[in-house]
Amino acid sequence: MRILIVEDEPKTGDYLKQGLAEAGFVVDLVRDGQGGLHQALTENYDLVVLDVMLPGIDGWAVLRGIHKAGKDTPVLFLTARDDVDDRVKGLELGADDYLVKPFAFSELLARVRTLLRRGTRTAAPEFLRTADLELDLMRRRVTRAGKRIDLTAKEFALLELLLRRQGEVLPRSLIASQVWDMNFDSDTNVIEVAMRRLRVKLDDNFEPKLIRTVRGMGYVLENPDCA
Ligand code: CA
């Protein structure tokens, strides 16, 4: 799941980005309104966390811009003032929810999860499964043959992507754009390293092997018994 944060206060932005990344989301942070709007329109995010008071164009203008472009990405806005007018304005402009600063991170995370569940307009699956592998999206847990497998946030995001697109060969560029943030350096081998670690945890002690490398093309996850 990809989240865009538009927030100019350096500490708040960094704190939100780090917290959401640790919670397993792929997070991009933009520190001004114009850049935030551009990013929201050129990439596909599952959610935008939008500060209202921004340099350049403010959060309201970003929100209008997103809707004007026909994007229905859910938006959670952050307002510094506990001002009824501000909250009403945001919701009237089509934001999905808001938080008044300062807020506890746990509160933000709870709102984010609720919006994401609502945001997937089709009934969201809570589990992704193949063979004896099960990924629990809400509790963020993975088991294989009933045994708990501990994954890092990145490994979890990688596995989620592979499971959502089972049977499809996913090129590195697609994996990079879905699992790593906009600062991803394509000259490094971080995808290979993460994939190797994931395969060790997922496939080394189990049969059948689920993840395959397709030389020169990318990676695929499929249950060979059903392929
Ligand atoms: Ca601000």
PDB file of C-alpha atoms and ligand atoms in Angstrom:
ATOM      1  CA  MET A   1       0.000   0.000   0.000  1.00  0.00           C
ATOM      2  CA  ARG A   2       1.411   3.376  -1.023  1.00  0.00           C
ATOM      3  CA  ILE A   3       0.906   6.555   0.963  1.00  0.00           C
ATOM      4  CA  LEU A   4       1.816  10.124   0.009  1.00  0.00           C
ATOM      5  CA  ILE A   5       2.495  12.585   2.833  1.00  0.00           C
ATOM      6  CA  VAL A   6       2.376  16.302   2.019  1.00  0.00           C
ATOM      7  CA  GLU A   7       3.761  18.116   5.052  1.00  0.00           C
ATOM      8  CA  ASP A   8       6.147  21.070   5.286  1.00  0.00           C
ATOM      9  CA  GLU A   9       7.131  20.815   8.940  1.00  0.00           C
ATOM     10  CA  PRO A  10      10.363  18.812   8.770  1.00  0.00           C
ATOM     11  CA  LYS A  11      10.003  17.007  12.091  1.00  0.00           C
ATOM     12  CA  THR A  12       6.356  16.052  11.592  1.00  0.00           C
ATOM     13  CA  GLY A  13       7.002  14.897   8.031  1.00  0.00           C
ATOM     14  CA  ASP A  14       9.983  12.741   8.949  1.00  0.00           C
ATOM     15  CA  TYR A  15       8.181  11.308  11.955  1.00  0.00           C
ATOM     16  CA  LEU A  16       5.103  10.391   9.916  1.00  0.00           C
ATOM     17  CA  LYS A  17       7.157   8.918   7.104  1.00  0.00           C
ATOM     18  CA  GLN A  18       9.220   6.787   9.440  1.00  0.00           C
ATOM     19  CA  GLY A  19       6.225   5.623  11.462  1.00  0.00           C
ATOM     20  CA  LEU A  20       4.152   4.659   8.440  1.00  0.00           C
ATOM     21  CA  ALA A  21       7.116   2.941   6.778  1.00  0.00           C
ATOM     22  CA  GLU A  22       7.681   0.907   9.934  1.00  0.00           C
ATOM     23  CA  ALA A  23       4.002  -0.020   9.863  1.00  0.00           C
ATOM     24  CA  GLY A  24       4.649  -1.572   6.446  1.00  0.00           C
ATOM     25  CA  PHE A  25       3.537   1.119   4.013  1.00  0.00           C
ATOM     26  CA  VAL A  26       5.493   2.471   1.074  1.00  0.00           C
ATOM     27  CA  VAL A  27       5.727   6.169   1.841  1.00  0.00           C
ATOM     28  CA  ASP A  28       6.663   9.229  -0.212  1.00  0.00           C
ATOM     29  CA  LEU A  29       7.077  12.586   1.503  1.00  0.00           C
ATOM     30  CA  VAL A  30       6.728  15.914  -0.309  1.00  0.00           C
ATOM     31  CA  ARG A  31       7.218  19.173   1.593  1.00  0.00           C
ATOM     32  CA  ASP A  32       5.187  21.703  -0.425  1.00  0.00           C
ATOM     33  CA  GLY A  33       1.747  21.981  -1.996  1.00  0.00           C
ATOM     34  CA  GLN A  34       2.729  22.242  -5.646  1.00  0.00           C
ATOM     35  CA  GLY A  35       5.080  19.269  -5.435  1.00  0.00           C
ATOM     36  CA  GLY A  36       2.511  17.317  -3.448  1.00  0.00           C
ATOM     37  CA  LEU A  37      -0.198  17.871  -6.029  1.00  0.00           C
ATOM     38  CA  HIS A  38       2.149  16.912  -8.862  1.00  0.00           C
ATOM     39  CA  GLN A  39       3.154  13.730  -7.036  1.00  0.00           C
ATOM     40  CA  ALA A  40      -0.482  12.837  -6.221  1.00  0.00           C
ATOM     41  CA  LEU A  41      -1.464  13.213  -9.866  1.00  0.00           C
ATOM     42  CA  THR A  42       1.470  11.452 -11.492  1.00  0.00           C
ATOM     43  CA  GLU A  43       1.648   8.408  -9.208  1.00  0.00           C
ATOM     44  CA  ASN A  44      -0.981   6.060  -7.870  1.00  0.00           C
ATOM     45  CA  TYR A  45      -1.385   6.227  -4.121  1.00  0.00           C
ATOM     46  CA  ASP A  46      -3.815   4.386  -1.892  1.00  0.00           C
ATOM     47  CA  LEU A  47      -3.998   7.362   0.460  1.00  0.00           C
ATOM     48  CA  VAL A  48      -2.805  10.972   0.780  1.00  0.00           C
ATOM     49  CA  VAL A  49      -2.018  12.474   4.202  1.00  0.00           C
ATOM     50  CA  LEU A  50      -2.314  16.192   3.558  1.00  0.00           C
ATOM     51  CA  ASP A  51      -1.318  19.095   5.781  1.00  0.00           C
ATOM     52  CA  VAL A  52      -3.524  22.169   5.297  1.00  0.00           C
ATOM     53  CA  MET A  53      -1.026  24.975   5.960  1.00  0.00           C
ATOM     54  CA  LEU A  54       1.607  24.574   3.261  1.00  0.00           C
ATOM     55  CA  PRO A  55       3.950  26.965   1.482  1.00  0.00           C
ATOM     56  CA  GLY A  56       2.952  27.789  -2.103  1.00  0.00           C
ATOM     57  CA  ILE A  57      -0.494  26.377  -2.667  1.00  0.00           C
ATOM     58  CA  ASP A  58      -2.255  25.222   0.498  1.00  0.00           C
ATOM     59  CA  GLY A  59      -3.793  21.864   1.311  1.00  0.00           C
ATOM     60  CA  TRP A  60      -7.241  22.936   0.135  1.00  0.00           C
ATOM     61  CA  ALA A  61      -5.872  23.751  -3.315  1.00  0.00           C
ATOM     62  CA  VAL A  62      -4.115  20.373  -3.411  1.00  0.00           C
ATOM     63  CA  LEU A  63      -7.349  18.641  -2.480  1.00  0.00           C
ATOM     64  CA  ARG A  64      -9.282  20.521  -5.189  1.00  0.00           C
ATOM     65  CA  GLY A  65      -6.581  19.676  -7.707  1.00  0.00           C
ATOM     66  CA  ILE A  66      -6.743  15.976  -6.898  1.00  0.00           C
ATOM     67  CA  HIS A  67     -10.509  15.876  -7.348  1.00  0.00           C
ATOM     68  CA  LYS A  68     -10.467  18.074 -10.420  1.00  0.00           C
ATOM     69  CA  ALA A  69      -8.175  15.559 -12.062  1.00  0.00           C
ATOM     70  CA  GLY A  70     -10.784  12.874 -11.368  1.00  0.00           C
ATOM     71  CA  LYS A  71      -8.664  10.985  -8.839  1.00  0.00           C
ATOM     72  CA  ASP A  72     -10.579   9.355  -6.015  1.00  0.00           C
ATOM     73  CA  THR A  73      -7.578   8.714  -3.778  1.00  0.00           C
ATOM     74  CA  PRO A  74      -8.759   8.967  -0.162  1.00  0.00           C
ATOM     75  CA  VAL A  75      -7.402  12.052   1.622  1.00  0.00           C
ATOM     76  CA  LEU A  76      -6.785  12.464   5.350  1.00  0.00           C
ATOM     77  CA  PHE A  77      -6.050  16.094   6.142  1.00  0.00           C
ATOM     78  CA  LEU A  78      -4.110  17.482   9.071  1.00  0.00           C
ATOM     79  CA  THR A  79      -5.180  20.782  10.558  1.00  0.00           C
ATOM     80  CA  ALA A  80      -3.313  22.751  13.194  1.00  0.00           C
ATOM     81  CA  ARG A  81      -6.420  24.455  14.476  1.00  0.00           C
ATOM     82  CA  ASP A  82      -9.237  22.817  16.291  1.00  0.00           C
ATOM     83  CA  ASP A  83     -11.513  24.967  14.225  1.00  0.00           C
ATOM     84  CA  VAL A  84     -14.956  23.728  13.227  1.00  0.00           C
ATOM     85  CA  ASP A  85     -14.936  25.811  10.029  1.00  0.00           C
ATOM     86  CA  ASP A  86     -11.688  24.223   8.941  1.00  0.00           C
ATOM     87  CA  ARG A  87     -12.962  20.708   9.496  1.00  0.00           C
ATOM     88  CA  VAL A  88     -16.247  21.401   7.738  1.00  0.00           C
ATOM     89  CA  LYS A  89     -14.412  22.976   4.830  1.00  0.00           C
ATOM     90  CA  GLY A  90     -12.156  19.974   4.426  1.00  0.00           C
ATOM     91  CA  LEU A  91     -14.994  17.497   4.458  1.00  0.00           C
ATOM     92  CA  GLU A  92     -17.057  19.666   2.102  1.00  0.00           C
ATOM     93  CA  LEU A  93     -14.139  19.739  -0.290  1.00  0.00           C
ATOM     94  CA  GLY A  94     -14.236  15.974  -0.325  1.00  0.00           C
ATOM     95  CA  ALA A  95     -11.580  14.937   2.173  1.00  0.00           C
ATOM     96  CA  ASP A  96     -12.373  11.603   3.795  1.00  0.00           C
ATOM     97  CA  ASP A  97     -11.192  12.312   7.323  1.00  0.00           C
ATOM     98  CA  TYR A  98      -9.066  14.730   9.358  1.00  0.00           C
ATOM     99  CA  LEU A  99      -6.862  14.914  12.419  1.00  0.00           C
ATOM    100  CA  VAL A 100      -6.180  17.931  14.585  1.00  0.00           C
ATOM    101  CA  LYS A 101      -2.533  18.532  15.468  1.00  0.00           C
ATOM    102  CA  PRO A 102      -1.006  17.500  17.740  1.00  0.00           C
ATOM    103  CA  PHE A 103      -2.156  13.907  17.521  1.00  0.00           C
ATOM    104  CA  ALA A 104      -0.808  10.573  18.698  1.00  0.00           C
ATOM    105  CA  PHE A 105       0.753   8.446  15.987  1.00  0.00           C
ATOM    106  CA  SER A 106      -1.430   5.493  17.012  1.00  0.00           C
ATOM    107  CA  GLU A 107      -4.474   7.645  16.251  1.00  0.00           C
ATOM    108  CA  LEU A 108      -3.178   8.480  12.791  1.00  0.00           C
ATOM    109  CA  LEU A 109      -2.380   4.843  12.077  1.00  0.00           C
ATOM    110  CA  ALA A 110      -5.878   3.765  13.114  1.00  0.00           C
ATOM    111  CA  ARG A 111      -7.454   6.389  10.800  1.00  0.00           C
ATOM    112  CA  VAL A 112      -5.152   5.406   7.943  1.00  0.00           C
ATOM    113  CA  ARG A 113      -6.084   1.742   8.261  1.00  0.00           C
ATOM    114  CA  THR A 114      -9.795   2.542   8.393  1.00  0.00           C
ATOM    115  CA  LEU A 115      -9.577   4.720   5.293  1.00  0.00           C
ATOM    116  CA  LEU A 116      -7.598   2.117   3.385  1.00  0.00           C
ATOM    117  CA  ARG A 117     -10.152  -0.534   4.202  1.00  0.00           C
ATOM    118  CA  ARG A 118     -12.912   1.788   3.037  1.00  0.00           C
ATOM    119  CA  GLY A 119     -10.827   3.019   0.097  1.00  0.00           C
ATOM    120  CA  THR A 120     -10.597  -0.324  -1.610  1.00  0.00           C
ATOM    121  CA  ARG A 121     -14.015   0.124  -3.166  1.00  0.00           C
ATOM    122  CA  THR A 122     -14.464  -3.536  -3.905  1.00  0.00           C
ATOM    123  CA  ALA A 123     -14.789  -5.728  -0.833  1.00  0.00           C
ATOM    124  CA  ALA A 124     -11.248  -5.847   0.466  1.00  0.00           C
ATOM    125  CA  PRO A 125      -9.844  -9.277   1.107  1.00  0.00           C
ATOM    126  CA  GLU A 126      -8.382  -9.567   4.575  1.00  0.00           C
ATOM    127  CA  PHE A 127      -6.222 -12.550   3.666  1.00  0.00           C
ATOM    128  CA  LEU A 128      -4.118 -13.411   0.653  1.00  0.00           C
ATOM    129  CA  ARG A 129      -3.424 -17.105   0.185  1.00  0.00           C
ATOM    130  CA  THR A 130      -1.736 -19.627  -2.034  1.00  0.00           C
ATOM    131  CA  ALA A 131      -0.857 -23.249  -1.283  1.00  0.00           C
ATOM    132  CA  ASP A 132      -0.261 -23.342   2.493  1.00  0.00           C
ATOM    133  CA  LEU A 133       0.903 -19.709   2.625  1.00  0.00           C
ATOM    134  CA  GLU A 134      -1.356 -17.140   4.245  1.00  0.00           C
ATOM    135  CA  LEU A 135      -0.890 -13.393   4.592  1.00  0.00           C
ATOM    136  CA  ASP A 136      -3.159 -11.618   7.069  1.00  0.00           C
ATOM    137  CA  LEU A 137      -3.431  -8.023   5.856  1.00  0.00           C
ATOM    138  CA  MET A 138      -5.018  -6.558   8.951  1.00  0.00           C
ATOM    139  CA  ARG A 139      -2.836  -8.189  11.565  1.00  0.00           C
ATOM    140  CA  ARG A 140       0.158  -8.070   9.222  1.00  0.00           C
ATOM    141  CA  ARG A 141       1.076 -11.667   9.868  1.00  0.00           C
ATOM    142  CA  VAL A 142       2.372 -14.353   7.569  1.00  0.00           C
ATOM    143  CA  THR A 143       2.160 -18.103   8.128  1.00  0.00           C
ATOM    144  CA  ARG A 144       3.204 -21.060   6.043  1.00  0.00           C
ATOM    145  CA  ALA A 145       1.897 -24.526   6.910  1.00  0.00           C
ATOM    146  CA  GLY A 146       0.579 -22.899  10.076  1.00  0.00           C
ATOM    147  CA  LYS A 147       4.040 -21.693  11.138  1.00  0.00           C
ATOM    148  CA  ARG A 148       4.550 -17.992  11.793  1.00  0.00           C
ATOM    149  CA  ILE A 149       7.092 -16.325   9.490  1.00  0.00           C
ATOM    150  CA  ASP A 150       8.625 -13.049  10.642  1.00  0.00           C
ATOM    151  CA  LEU A 151       9.110 -10.556   7.833  1.00  0.00           C
ATOM    152  CA  THR A 152      10.476  -7.020   7.753  1.00  0.00           C
ATOM    153  CA  ALA A 153       8.150  -4.271   6.529  1.00  0.00           C
ATOM    154  CA  LYS A 154       9.759  -4.371   3.073  1.00  0.00           C
ATOM    155  CA  GLU A 155       9.566  -8.158   2.813  1.00  0.00           C
ATOM    156  CA  PHE A 156       5.914  -7.987   3.801  1.00  0.00           C
ATOM    157  CA  ALA A 157       5.173  -5.356   1.146  1.00  0.00           C
ATOM    158  CA  LEU A 158       7.035  -7.420  -1.429  1.00  0.00           C
ATOM    159  CA  LEU A 159       5.123 -10.571  -0.573  1.00  0.00           C
ATOM    160  CA  GLU A 160       1.826  -8.690  -0.591  1.00  0.00           C
ATOM    161  CA  LEU A 161       2.533  -7.455  -4.126  1.00  0.00           C
ATOM    162  CA  LEU A 162       3.572 -10.927  -5.339  1.00  0.00           C
ATOM    163  CA  LEU A 163       0.456 -12.493  -3.839  1.00  0.00           C
ATOM    164  CA  ARG A 164      -1.894  -9.862  -5.233  1.00  0.00           C
ATOM    165  CA  ARG A 165      -0.505 -10.537  -8.685  1.00  0.00           C
ATOM    166  CA  GLN A 166       0.041 -14.278  -8.449  1.00  0.00           C
ATOM    167  CA  GLY A 167       1.111 -15.957 -11.643  1.00  0.00           C
ATOM    168  CA  GLU A 168       2.276 -12.696 -13.224  1.00  0.00           C
ATOM    169  CA  VAL A 169       5.937 -12.117 -13.899  1.00  0.00           C
ATOM    170  CA  LEU A 170       6.714  -8.812 -12.195  1.00  0.00           C
ATOM    171  CA  PRO A 171       9.602  -6.807 -13.619  1.00  0.00           C
ATOM    172  CA  ARG A 172      12.043  -5.091 -11.277  1.00  0.00           C
ATOM    173  CA  SER A 173      10.818  -1.652 -12.347  1.00  0.00           C
ATOM    174  CA  LEU A 174       7.278  -2.471 -11.287  1.00  0.00           C
ATOM    175  CA  ILE A 175       8.443  -3.949  -7.993  1.00  0.00           C
ATOM    176  CA  ALA A 176      10.549  -0.838  -7.346  1.00  0.00           C
ATOM    177  CA  SER A 177       7.647   1.513  -7.978  1.00  0.00           C
ATOM    178  CA  GLN A 178       5.231  -0.453  -5.799  1.00  0.00           C
ATOM    179  CA  VAL A 179       7.429  -1.443  -2.877  1.00  0.00           C
ATOM    180  CA  TRP A 180      10.157   1.195  -2.682  1.00  0.00           C
ATOM    181  CA  ASP A 181       9.633   4.925  -2.387  1.00  0.00           C
ATOM    182  CA  MET A 182      10.417   7.641  -4.913  1.00  0.00           C
ATOM    183  CA  ASN A 183      14.043   7.843  -3.768  1.00  0.00           C
ATOM    184  CA  PHE A 184      14.734   4.288  -4.909  1.00  0.00           C
ATOM    185  CA  ASP A 185      18.118   3.974  -6.597  1.00  0.00           C
ATOM    186  CA  SER A 186      17.745   1.555  -9.501  1.00  0.00           C
ATOM    187  CA  ASP A 187      21.503   0.993  -9.712  1.00  0.00           C
ATOM    188  CA  THR A 188      21.541  -0.993  -6.500  1.00  0.00           C
ATOM    189  CA  ASN A 189      20.648  -4.632  -5.977  1.00  0.00           C
ATOM    190  CA  VAL A 190      18.293  -4.072  -3.032  1.00  0.00           C
ATOM    191  CA  ILE A 191      15.430  -5.837  -4.793  1.00  0.00           C
ATOM    192  CA  GLU A 192      17.542  -8.950  -5.375  1.00  0.00           C
ATOM    193  CA  VAL A 193      18.722  -8.905  -1.763  1.00  0.00           C
ATOM    194  CA  ALA A 194      15.217  -8.469  -0.359  1.00  0.00           C
ATOM    195  CA  MET A 195      13.865 -11.149  -2.682  1.00  0.00           C
ATOM    196  CA  ARG A 196      16.593 -13.592  -1.652  1.00  0.00           C
ATOM    197  CA  ARG A 197      15.813 -13.026   2.045  1.00  0.00           C
ATOM    198  CA  LEU A 198      12.110 -13.478   1.398  1.00  0.00           C
ATOM    199  CA  ARG A 199      12.703 -16.731  -0.438  1.00  0.00           C
ATOM    200  CA  VAL A 200      14.900 -18.073   2.345  1.00  0.00           C
ATOM    201  CA  LYS A 201      12.161 -17.409   4.878  1.00  0.00           C
ATOM    202  CA  LEU A 202       9.300 -18.550   2.687  1.00  0.00           C
ATOM    203  CA  ASP A 203      10.602 -21.395   0.578  1.00  0.00           C
ATOM    204  CA  ASP A 204      13.757 -22.901   2.109  1.00  0.00           C
ATOM    205  CA  ASN A 205      12.011 -25.144   4.610  1.00  0.00           C
ATOM    206  CA  PHE A 206       8.809 -25.735   2.699  1.00  0.00           C
ATOM    207  CA  GLU A 207       7.462 -27.416  -0.419  1.00  0.00           C
ATOM    208  CA  PRO A 208       6.414 -26.497  -3.009  1.00  0.00           C
ATOM    209  CA  LYS A 209       8.710 -23.557  -3.793  1.00  0.00           C
ATOM    210  CA  LEU A 210       6.476 -20.598  -4.559  1.00  0.00           C
ATOM    211  CA  ILE A 211       8.748 -17.786  -5.759  1.00  0.00           C
ATOM    212  CA  ARG A 212      10.661 -18.120  -9.007  1.00  0.00           C
ATOM    213  CA  THR A 213      13.139 -15.921 -10.828  1.00  0.00           C
ATOM    214  CA  VAL A 214      12.355 -15.551 -14.500  1.00  0.00           C
ATOM    215  CA  ARG A 215      15.723 -14.758 -16.001  1.00  0.00           C
ATOM    216  CA  GLY A 216      15.927 -11.356 -17.601  1.00  0.00           C
ATOM    217  CA  MET A 217      12.295 -10.631 -16.781  1.00  0.00           C
ATOM    218  CA  GLY A 218      11.588 -10.533 -13.095  1.00  0.00           C
ATOM    219  CA  TYR A 219       9.932 -12.565 -10.378  1.00  0.00           C
ATOM    220  CA  VAL A 220       6.753 -14.572 -10.126  1.00  0.00           C
ATOM    221  CA  LEU A 221       4.923 -16.172  -7.261  1.00  0.00           C
ATOM    222  CA  GLU A 222       2.765 -19.144  -8.129  1.00  0.00           C
ATOM    223  CA  ASN A 223       1.728 -22.442  -6.697  1.00  0.00           C
ATOM    224  CA  PRO A 224       3.345 -24.957  -9.079  1.00  0.00           C
ATOM    225  CA  ASP A 225       0.694 -27.510  -8.126  1.00  0.00           C
ATOM    226  CA  CYS A 226      -1.958 -25.305  -9.708  1.00  0.00           C
ATOM    227  CA  ALA A 227       0.042 -23.783 -12.553  1.00  0.00           C
TER     228      ALA A 227
HETATM  229 CA    CA B   1       2.182  23.064   7.774  1.00  0.00          CA
END
